DNA sequence: ATTTATTATTGTAATTTTGCAATATCTAAT
DNA sequence: ATTAGATATTGCAAAATTACAATAATAAAT
C-alpha cells in the first residue's frame, strides 16, 4: 500500500496521469512559464526567479526532462533549457482530448 | 521540507497545479472517463470496474469532489455522481491556455 | 425496530514527493 | 594545473499520497 496500482489501468490512463503529474506542482508550472516567456532560454536565473534552493530547482528540471517537456543544452559552464515543442504539443493535444466537452447531463441520473 | 512552498507562487500557478494534481492519478482519470462515457451517472459500480477497494474509490471520489470536478447526489441508498460541467470546462480552458503553442524557438538560446 | 445494501470515515502502513545541505561534477578561464 | 562559476547528485528529514481493513453512517425494505 502506498504505491499506485498502475497495472489496473490502460496505458492511456497511466500516460495521462503522468502528464498531469509533471505539471502538478507550482514550481514546475512557474519554470515552464518562464521558459516559454523568455523566448530565448534560461539557465540558473530560475533559482533567483523562484525562491527555491538550487538543488530543488535542479530536481524539478530533472522531472520535466524525464517527461521530455524540456531539453537542456550545455552553454559554457551553465545549462540552457528550452521547451520540447513536440512534447508540449502532445500534452496540449491529449489533455484537450480528455477534457472534451460533456454533452448530455441533466444534473445526474 | 516535504511541503510545497505555495507562498512563492501566484494564485494562478497554484491553481493550475491543483487542477493537474486532481487528474494526476490513473484511477481518477478512469473514474472521470467512466462518468463521462456512461452519460447517465454511476455509483458503486466503479468499485467493480476498476479493481480498487471501496474505500480507495471513495477517497478518489472525494478528491474529485474537493476540486468540484464531480458532484454526488443521493439516490436511494447509493450515490450518483456526475461531472460538474462548469469546472470541467474551466479545467479545459485553463490547461489549454497554459499549453499555448510555443512560437520562436530554434533549438535553444 | 431490524436487517440489508451502499457509501463515508478512521486509522494505519508503505511509498512517493518535496526541499535542502553537503558534495561532486563539469566547463571556462587564469 | 588551479581556480572560479554553474549545475547535478547524494543523502536525509518532513510531509503528502496511495491503499485498504475495520468501522461508522445512511437509507430502503422487511
Short mmCIF file of C-alpha atoms (C1' of nucleotides) in Angstrom, two decimals:
data_model
loop_
_atom_site.label_atom_id
_atom_site.label_comp_id
_atom_site.label_asym_id
_atom_site.label_seq_id
_atom_site.Cartn_x
_atom_site.Cartn_y
_atom_site.Cartn_z
CA UNK A 1 0.00 0.00 0.00
CA UNK A 2 1.25 3.43 -0.86
CA UNK A 3 2.14 2.69 -4.47
CA UNK A 4 -0.17 3.40 -7.37
CA UNK A 5 -1.55 0.19 -8.91
CA UNK A 6 -0.72 1.07 -12.49
CA UNK A 7 -1.46 -2.44 -13.78
CA UNK A 8 -5.15 -1.86 -13.24
CA UNK A 9 -5.26 0.88 -15.84
CA UNK A 10 -4.67 1.33 -19.54
CA UNK A 11 -1.51 2.83 -20.98
CA UNK A 12 -3.50 5.88 -21.99
CA UNK A 13 -4.79 6.39 -18.47
CA UNK A 14 -1.34 5.97 -16.95
CA UNK A 15 0.24 8.26 -19.52
CA UNK A 16 -2.33 10.97 -18.99
CA UNK A 17 -1.80 10.74 -15.24
CA UNK A 18 1.97 11.09 -15.74
CA UNK A 19 1.47 14.16 -17.94
CA UNK A 20 -0.70 15.71 -15.27
CA UNK A 21 1.75 14.81 -12.54
CA UNK A 22 4.56 16.52 -14.43
CA UNK A 23 2.79 19.86 -14.10
CA UNK A 24 1.15 19.15 -10.75
CA UNK A 25 3.49 21.45 -8.86
CA UNK A 26 3.50 25.26 -8.91
CA UNK A 27 7.29 25.38 -9.22
CA UNK A 28 7.20 23.33 -12.41
CA UNK A 29 4.35 25.46 -13.74
CA UNK A 30 6.43 28.56 -13.00
CA UNK A 31 9.53 27.07 -14.60
CA UNK A 32 7.67 26.22 -17.78
CA UNK A 33 6.02 29.63 -17.92
CA UNK A 34 9.39 31.27 -17.51
CA UNK A 35 10.97 29.25 -20.28
CA UNK A 36 8.04 29.93 -22.59
CA UNK A 37 8.04 33.66 -21.88
CA UNK A 38 11.74 34.35 -22.26
CA UNK A 39 11.75 33.08 -25.82
CA UNK A 40 15.43 32.71 -25.50
CA UNK A 41 16.08 30.02 -22.91
CA UNK A 42 17.39 30.31 -19.38
CA UNK A 43 19.73 28.56 -17.04
CA UNK A 44 20.28 29.35 -13.38
CA UNK A 45 18.27 32.55 -13.05
CA UNK A 46 15.39 30.24 -12.18
CA UNK A 47 16.96 29.92 -8.76
CA UNK A 48 16.63 33.69 -8.32
CA UNK A 49 13.25 33.98 -10.04
CA UNK A 50 11.54 31.40 -7.85
CA UNK A 51 12.67 31.39 -4.25
CA UNK A 52 13.74 27.79 -4.10
CA UNK A 53 17.19 26.37 -3.45
CA UNK A 54 19.38 25.36 -6.35
CA UNK A 55 19.14 21.62 -5.74
CA UNK A 56 15.36 21.90 -5.58
CA UNK A 57 15.18 23.70 -8.92
CA UNK A 58 17.55 21.18 -10.41
CA UNK A 59 15.30 18.38 -9.25
CA UNK A 60 12.19 19.95 -10.77
CA UNK A 61 14.08 20.48 -14.02
CA UNK A 62 15.01 16.83 -13.98
CA UNK A 63 11.39 15.78 -13.66
CA UNK A 64 10.43 18.00 -16.57
CA UNK A 65 13.27 16.49 -18.56
CA UNK A 66 12.13 12.98 -17.65
CA UNK A 67 8.81 13.52 -19.40
CA UNK A 68 10.57 15.31 -22.27
CA UNK A 69 8.81 18.60 -21.71
CA UNK A 70 12.14 20.43 -21.74
CA UNK A 71 15.64 19.91 -23.10
CA UNK A 72 18.92 21.16 -21.72
CA UNK A 73 21.92 22.23 -23.74
CA UNK A 74 25.28 22.96 -22.17
CA UNK A 75 26.30 26.57 -22.83
CA UNK A 76 29.67 27.39 -21.39
CA UNK A 77 29.54 26.46 -17.75
CA UNK A 78 25.81 26.92 -17.49
CA UNK A 79 22.91 24.97 -18.97
CA UNK A 80 20.28 26.38 -21.27
CA UNK A 81 16.81 24.89 -21.15
CA UNK A 82 14.12 25.07 -23.76
CA UNK A 83 10.69 23.62 -24.40
CA UNK A 84 10.43 20.43 -26.40
CA UNK A 85 7.79 21.60 -28.81
CA UNK A 86 6.69 18.12 -29.83
CA UNK A 87 6.01 17.01 -26.26
CA UNK A 88 4.47 20.37 -25.47
CA UNK A 89 2.04 19.99 -28.34
CA UNK A 90 1.33 16.39 -27.38
CA UNK A 91 0.44 17.41 -23.83
CA UNK A 92 -1.90 20.03 -25.21
CA UNK A 93 -3.48 17.54 -27.54
CA UNK A 94 -4.03 14.75 -25.03
CA UNK A 95 -5.26 16.95 -22.21
CA UNK A 96 -7.57 18.74 -24.59
CA UNK A 97 -8.90 15.42 -25.84
CA UNK A 98 -9.51 14.28 -22.29
CA UNK A 99 -11.45 17.37 -21.34
CA UNK A 100 -13.73 17.07 -24.32
CA UNK A 101 -16.94 18.98 -23.57
CA UNK A 102 -19.54 16.96 -21.70
CA UNK A 103 -22.79 16.61 -23.64
CA UNK A 104 -25.97 15.18 -22.22
CA UNK A 105 -26.15 15.64 -18.48
CA UNK A 106 -29.31 17.00 -16.90
CA UNK A 107 -27.98 17.08 -13.34
CA UNK A 108 -27.38 13.42 -12.66
CA UNK A 109 -29.06 10.11 -13.46
CA UNK B 1 10.69 20.09 3.95
CA UNK B 2 8.17 17.88 2.29
CA UNK B 3 5.52 20.54 1.93
CA UNK B 4 5.08 22.58 -1.22
CA UNK B 5 6.01 26.25 -0.69
CA UNK B 6 2.84 27.66 -2.19
CA UNK B 7 3.56 31.18 -0.96
CA UNK B 8 6.33 31.52 -3.51
CA UNK B 9 3.91 31.26 -6.41
CA UNK B 10 0.95 33.13 -7.84
CA UNK B 11 -2.63 32.03 -7.34
CA UNK B 12 -2.80 31.07 -10.99
CA UNK B 13 0.25 28.86 -10.69
CA UNK B 14 -1.04 27.19 -7.55
CA UNK B 15 -4.50 26.72 -9.04
CA UNK B 16 -3.15 25.19 -12.22
CA UNK B 17 -1.01 22.82 -10.19
CA UNK B 18 -4.07 21.79 -8.16
CA UNK B 19 -6.04 21.13 -11.34
CA UNK B 20 -3.25 18.96 -12.65
CA UNK B 21 -2.91 17.16 -9.34
CA UNK B 22 -6.60 16.32 -9.37
CA UNK B 23 -6.14 14.23 -12.52
CA UNK B 24 -2.60 13.09 -11.74
CA UNK B 25 -3.68 9.56 -10.90
CA UNK B 26 -4.84 6.86 -13.33
CA UNK B 27 -7.74 5.88 -11.06
CA UNK B 28 -9.13 9.39 -11.14
CA UNK B 29 -8.64 9.55 -14.89
CA UNK B 30 -10.53 6.25 -15.19
CA UNK B 31 -13.29 7.42 -12.89
CA UNK B 32 -13.82 10.61 -14.86
CA UNK B 33 -13.78 8.74 -18.17
CA UNK B 34 -16.36 6.30 -16.84
CA UNK B 35 -18.66 9.06 -15.67
CA UNK B 36 -18.35 10.90 -18.97
CA UNK B 37 -18.97 7.79 -21.06
CA UNK B 38 -21.99 6.44 -19.22
CA UNK B 39 -23.98 9.59 -19.87
CA UNK B 40 -26.17 8.56 -17.05
CA UNK B 41 -24.13 8.70 -13.88
CA UNK B 42 -22.82 5.87 -11.74
CA UNK B 43 -22.37 4.99 -8.14
CA UNK B 44 -20.64 1.91 -6.76
CA UNK B 45 -20.02 0.00 -9.96
CA UNK B 46 -16.74 1.91 -10.05
CA UNK B 47 -15.51 -0.49 -7.43
CA UNK B 48 -16.12 -3.37 -9.85
CA UNK B 49 -15.00 -1.51 -12.96
CA UNK B 50 -11.62 -0.57 -11.55
CA UNK B 51 -10.02 -3.18 -9.33
CA UNK B 52 -9.60 -0.99 -6.28
CA UNK B 53 -11.16 -1.40 -2.86
CA UNK B 54 -14.27 0.54 -1.99
CA UNK B 55 -12.58 2.89 0.49
CA UNK B 56 -9.95 3.70 -2.11
CA UNK B 57 -12.54 4.59 -4.73
CA UNK B 58 -14.42 6.63 -2.17
CA UNK B 59 -11.26 8.53 -1.38
CA UNK B 60 -10.56 9.32 -5.04
CA UNK B 61 -14.15 10.44 -5.48
CA UNK B 62 -13.69 12.75 -2.53
CA UNK B 63 -10.65 14.36 -4.12
CA UNK B 64 -12.54 14.91 -7.34
CA UNK B 65 -15.38 16.42 -5.33
CA UNK B 66 -12.95 18.68 -3.48
CA UNK B 67 -11.93 20.38 -6.73
CA UNK B 68 -15.56 20.42 -7.88
CA UNK B 69 -14.93 18.22 -10.90
CA UNK B 70 -17.82 15.96 -9.89
CA UNK B 71 -20.99 16.16 -7.83
CA UNK B 72 -22.74 13.44 -5.91
CA UNK B 73 -26.48 13.07 -5.45
CA UNK B 74 -28.01 10.57 -3.06
CA UNK B 75 -30.20 8.08 -4.95
CA UNK B 76 -31.84 5.61 -2.65
CA UNK B 77 -29.08 4.02 -0.64
CA UNK B 78 -26.47 4.61 -3.30
CA UNK B 79 -24.85 7.79 -4.58
CA UNK B 80 -24.93 9.01 -8.14
CA UNK B 81 -22.02 11.03 -9.42
CA UNK B 82 -21.90 13.34 -12.38
CA UNK B 83 -19.49 15.78 -13.96
CA UNK B 84 -19.68 19.41 -12.92
CA UNK B 85 -19.75 20.89 -16.40
CA UNK B 86 -18.63 24.33 -15.31
CA UNK B 87 -15.49 23.06 -13.59
CA UNK B 88 -14.89 20.60 -16.40
CA UNK B 89 -14.97 23.43 -18.93
CA UNK B 90 -12.78 25.60 -16.72
CA UNK B 91 -10.14 22.88 -16.49
CA UNK B 92 -10.17 22.55 -20.26
CA UNK B 93 -9.87 26.28 -20.67
CA UNK B 94 -7.02 26.85 -18.23
CA UNK B 95 -4.96 23.84 -19.24
CA UNK B 96 -5.43 24.75 -22.87
CA UNK B 97 -4.35 28.30 -22.16
CA UNK B 98 -1.28 27.05 -20.36
CA UNK B 99 -0.20 24.82 -23.20
CA UNK B 100 -0.48 27.59 -25.74
CA UNK B 101 1.68 26.69 -28.74
CA UNK B 102 5.32 27.69 -28.37
CA UNK B 103 6.43 30.14 -31.04
CA UNK B 104 10.01 31.18 -31.65
CA UNK B 105 12.46 28.54 -30.55
CA UNK B 106 15.27 27.45 -32.81
CA UNK B 107 16.62 24.73 -30.57
CA UNK B 108 17.71 26.73 -27.56
CA UNK B 109 19.32 30.14 -26.94
"C1'" DA C 1 -37.15 -1.87 15.13
"C1'" DT C 2 -34.03 -4.98 12.40
"C1'" DT C 3 -31.90 -6.19 8.66
"C1'" DT C 4 -29.71 -5.27 4.25
"C1'" DA C 5 -27.20 -2.63 0.96
"C1'" DT C 6 -24.34 1.17 -0.11
"C1'" DT C 7 -21.17 4.83 0.78
"C1'" DA C 8 -18.16 7.53 4.03
"C1'" DT C 9 -14.79 7.80 7.67
"C1'" DT C 10 -11.00 6.41 10.61
"C1'" DG C 11 -6.67 4.52 11.40
"C1'" DT C 12 -2.55 2.64 9.72
"C1'" DA C 13 1.36 1.11 6.71
"C1'" DA C 14 4.03 1.60 2.55
"C1'" DT C 15 5.51 4.70 -0.82
"C1'" DT C 16 6.34 8.92 -3.01
"C1'" DT C 17 7.15 13.77 -3.11
"C1'" DT C 18 9.26 18.00 -1.62
"C1'" DG C 19 13.09 20.62 -0.01
"C1'" DC C 20 17.70 21.45 1.11
"C1'" DA C 21 22.68 20.95 2.96
"C1'" DA C 22 26.69 18.94 1.56
"C1'" DT C 23 29.20 17.37 -2.01
"C1'" DA C 24 30.52 16.05 -6.59
"C1'" DT C 25 30.94 17.15 -11.46
"C1'" DC C 26 31.88 19.87 -15.30
"C1'" DT C 27 33.40 23.84 -18.13
"C1'" DA C 28 35.95 28.05 -18.86
"C1'" DA C 29 39.42 30.99 -17.55
"C1'" DT C 30 43.66 32.07 -15.46
"C1'" DA D 1 47.24 22.55 -13.01
"C1'" DT D 2 44.32 25.60 -10.24
"C1'" DT D 3 40.65 28.30 -9.56
"C1'" DA D 4 36.03 30.06 -10.21
"C1'" DG D 5 31.25 29.60 -11.67
"C1'" DA D 6 27.38 26.74 -12.53
"C1'" DT D 7 24.66 22.59 -12.42
"C1'" DA D 8 23.90 17.74 -10.88
"C1'" DT D 9 23.87 14.20 -7.40
"C1'" DT D 10 23.54 12.16 -2.84
"C1'" DG D 11 21.54 11.65 1.48
"C1'" DC D 12 18.28 12.80 4.66
"C1'" DA D 13 14.01 14.66 7.11
"C1'" DA D 14 9.29 16.18 6.80
"C1'" DA D 15 5.09 15.86 4.64
"C1'" DA D 16 1.77 14.17 1.37
"C1'" DT D 17 -0.23 10.35 -1.28
"C1'" DT D 18 -2.00 5.76 -2.03
"C1'" DA D 19 -4.28 1.70 -0.50
"C1'" DC D 20 -7.10 -0.91 2.42
"C1'" DA D 21 -9.16 -3.28 6.73
"C1'" DA D 22 -12.28 -2.14 10.09
"C1'" DT D 23 -15.93 0.51 11.28
"C1'" DA D 24 -19.47 4.05 11.15
"C1'" DA D 25 -23.25 6.25 8.92
"C1'" DT D 26 -27.22 6.37 5.98
"C1'" DA D 27 -31.33 4.93 3.50
"C1'" DA D 28 -34.57 1.44 1.91
"C1'" DA D 29 -37.01 -2.69 2.84
"C1'" DT D 30 -38.79 -6.10 5.69
#
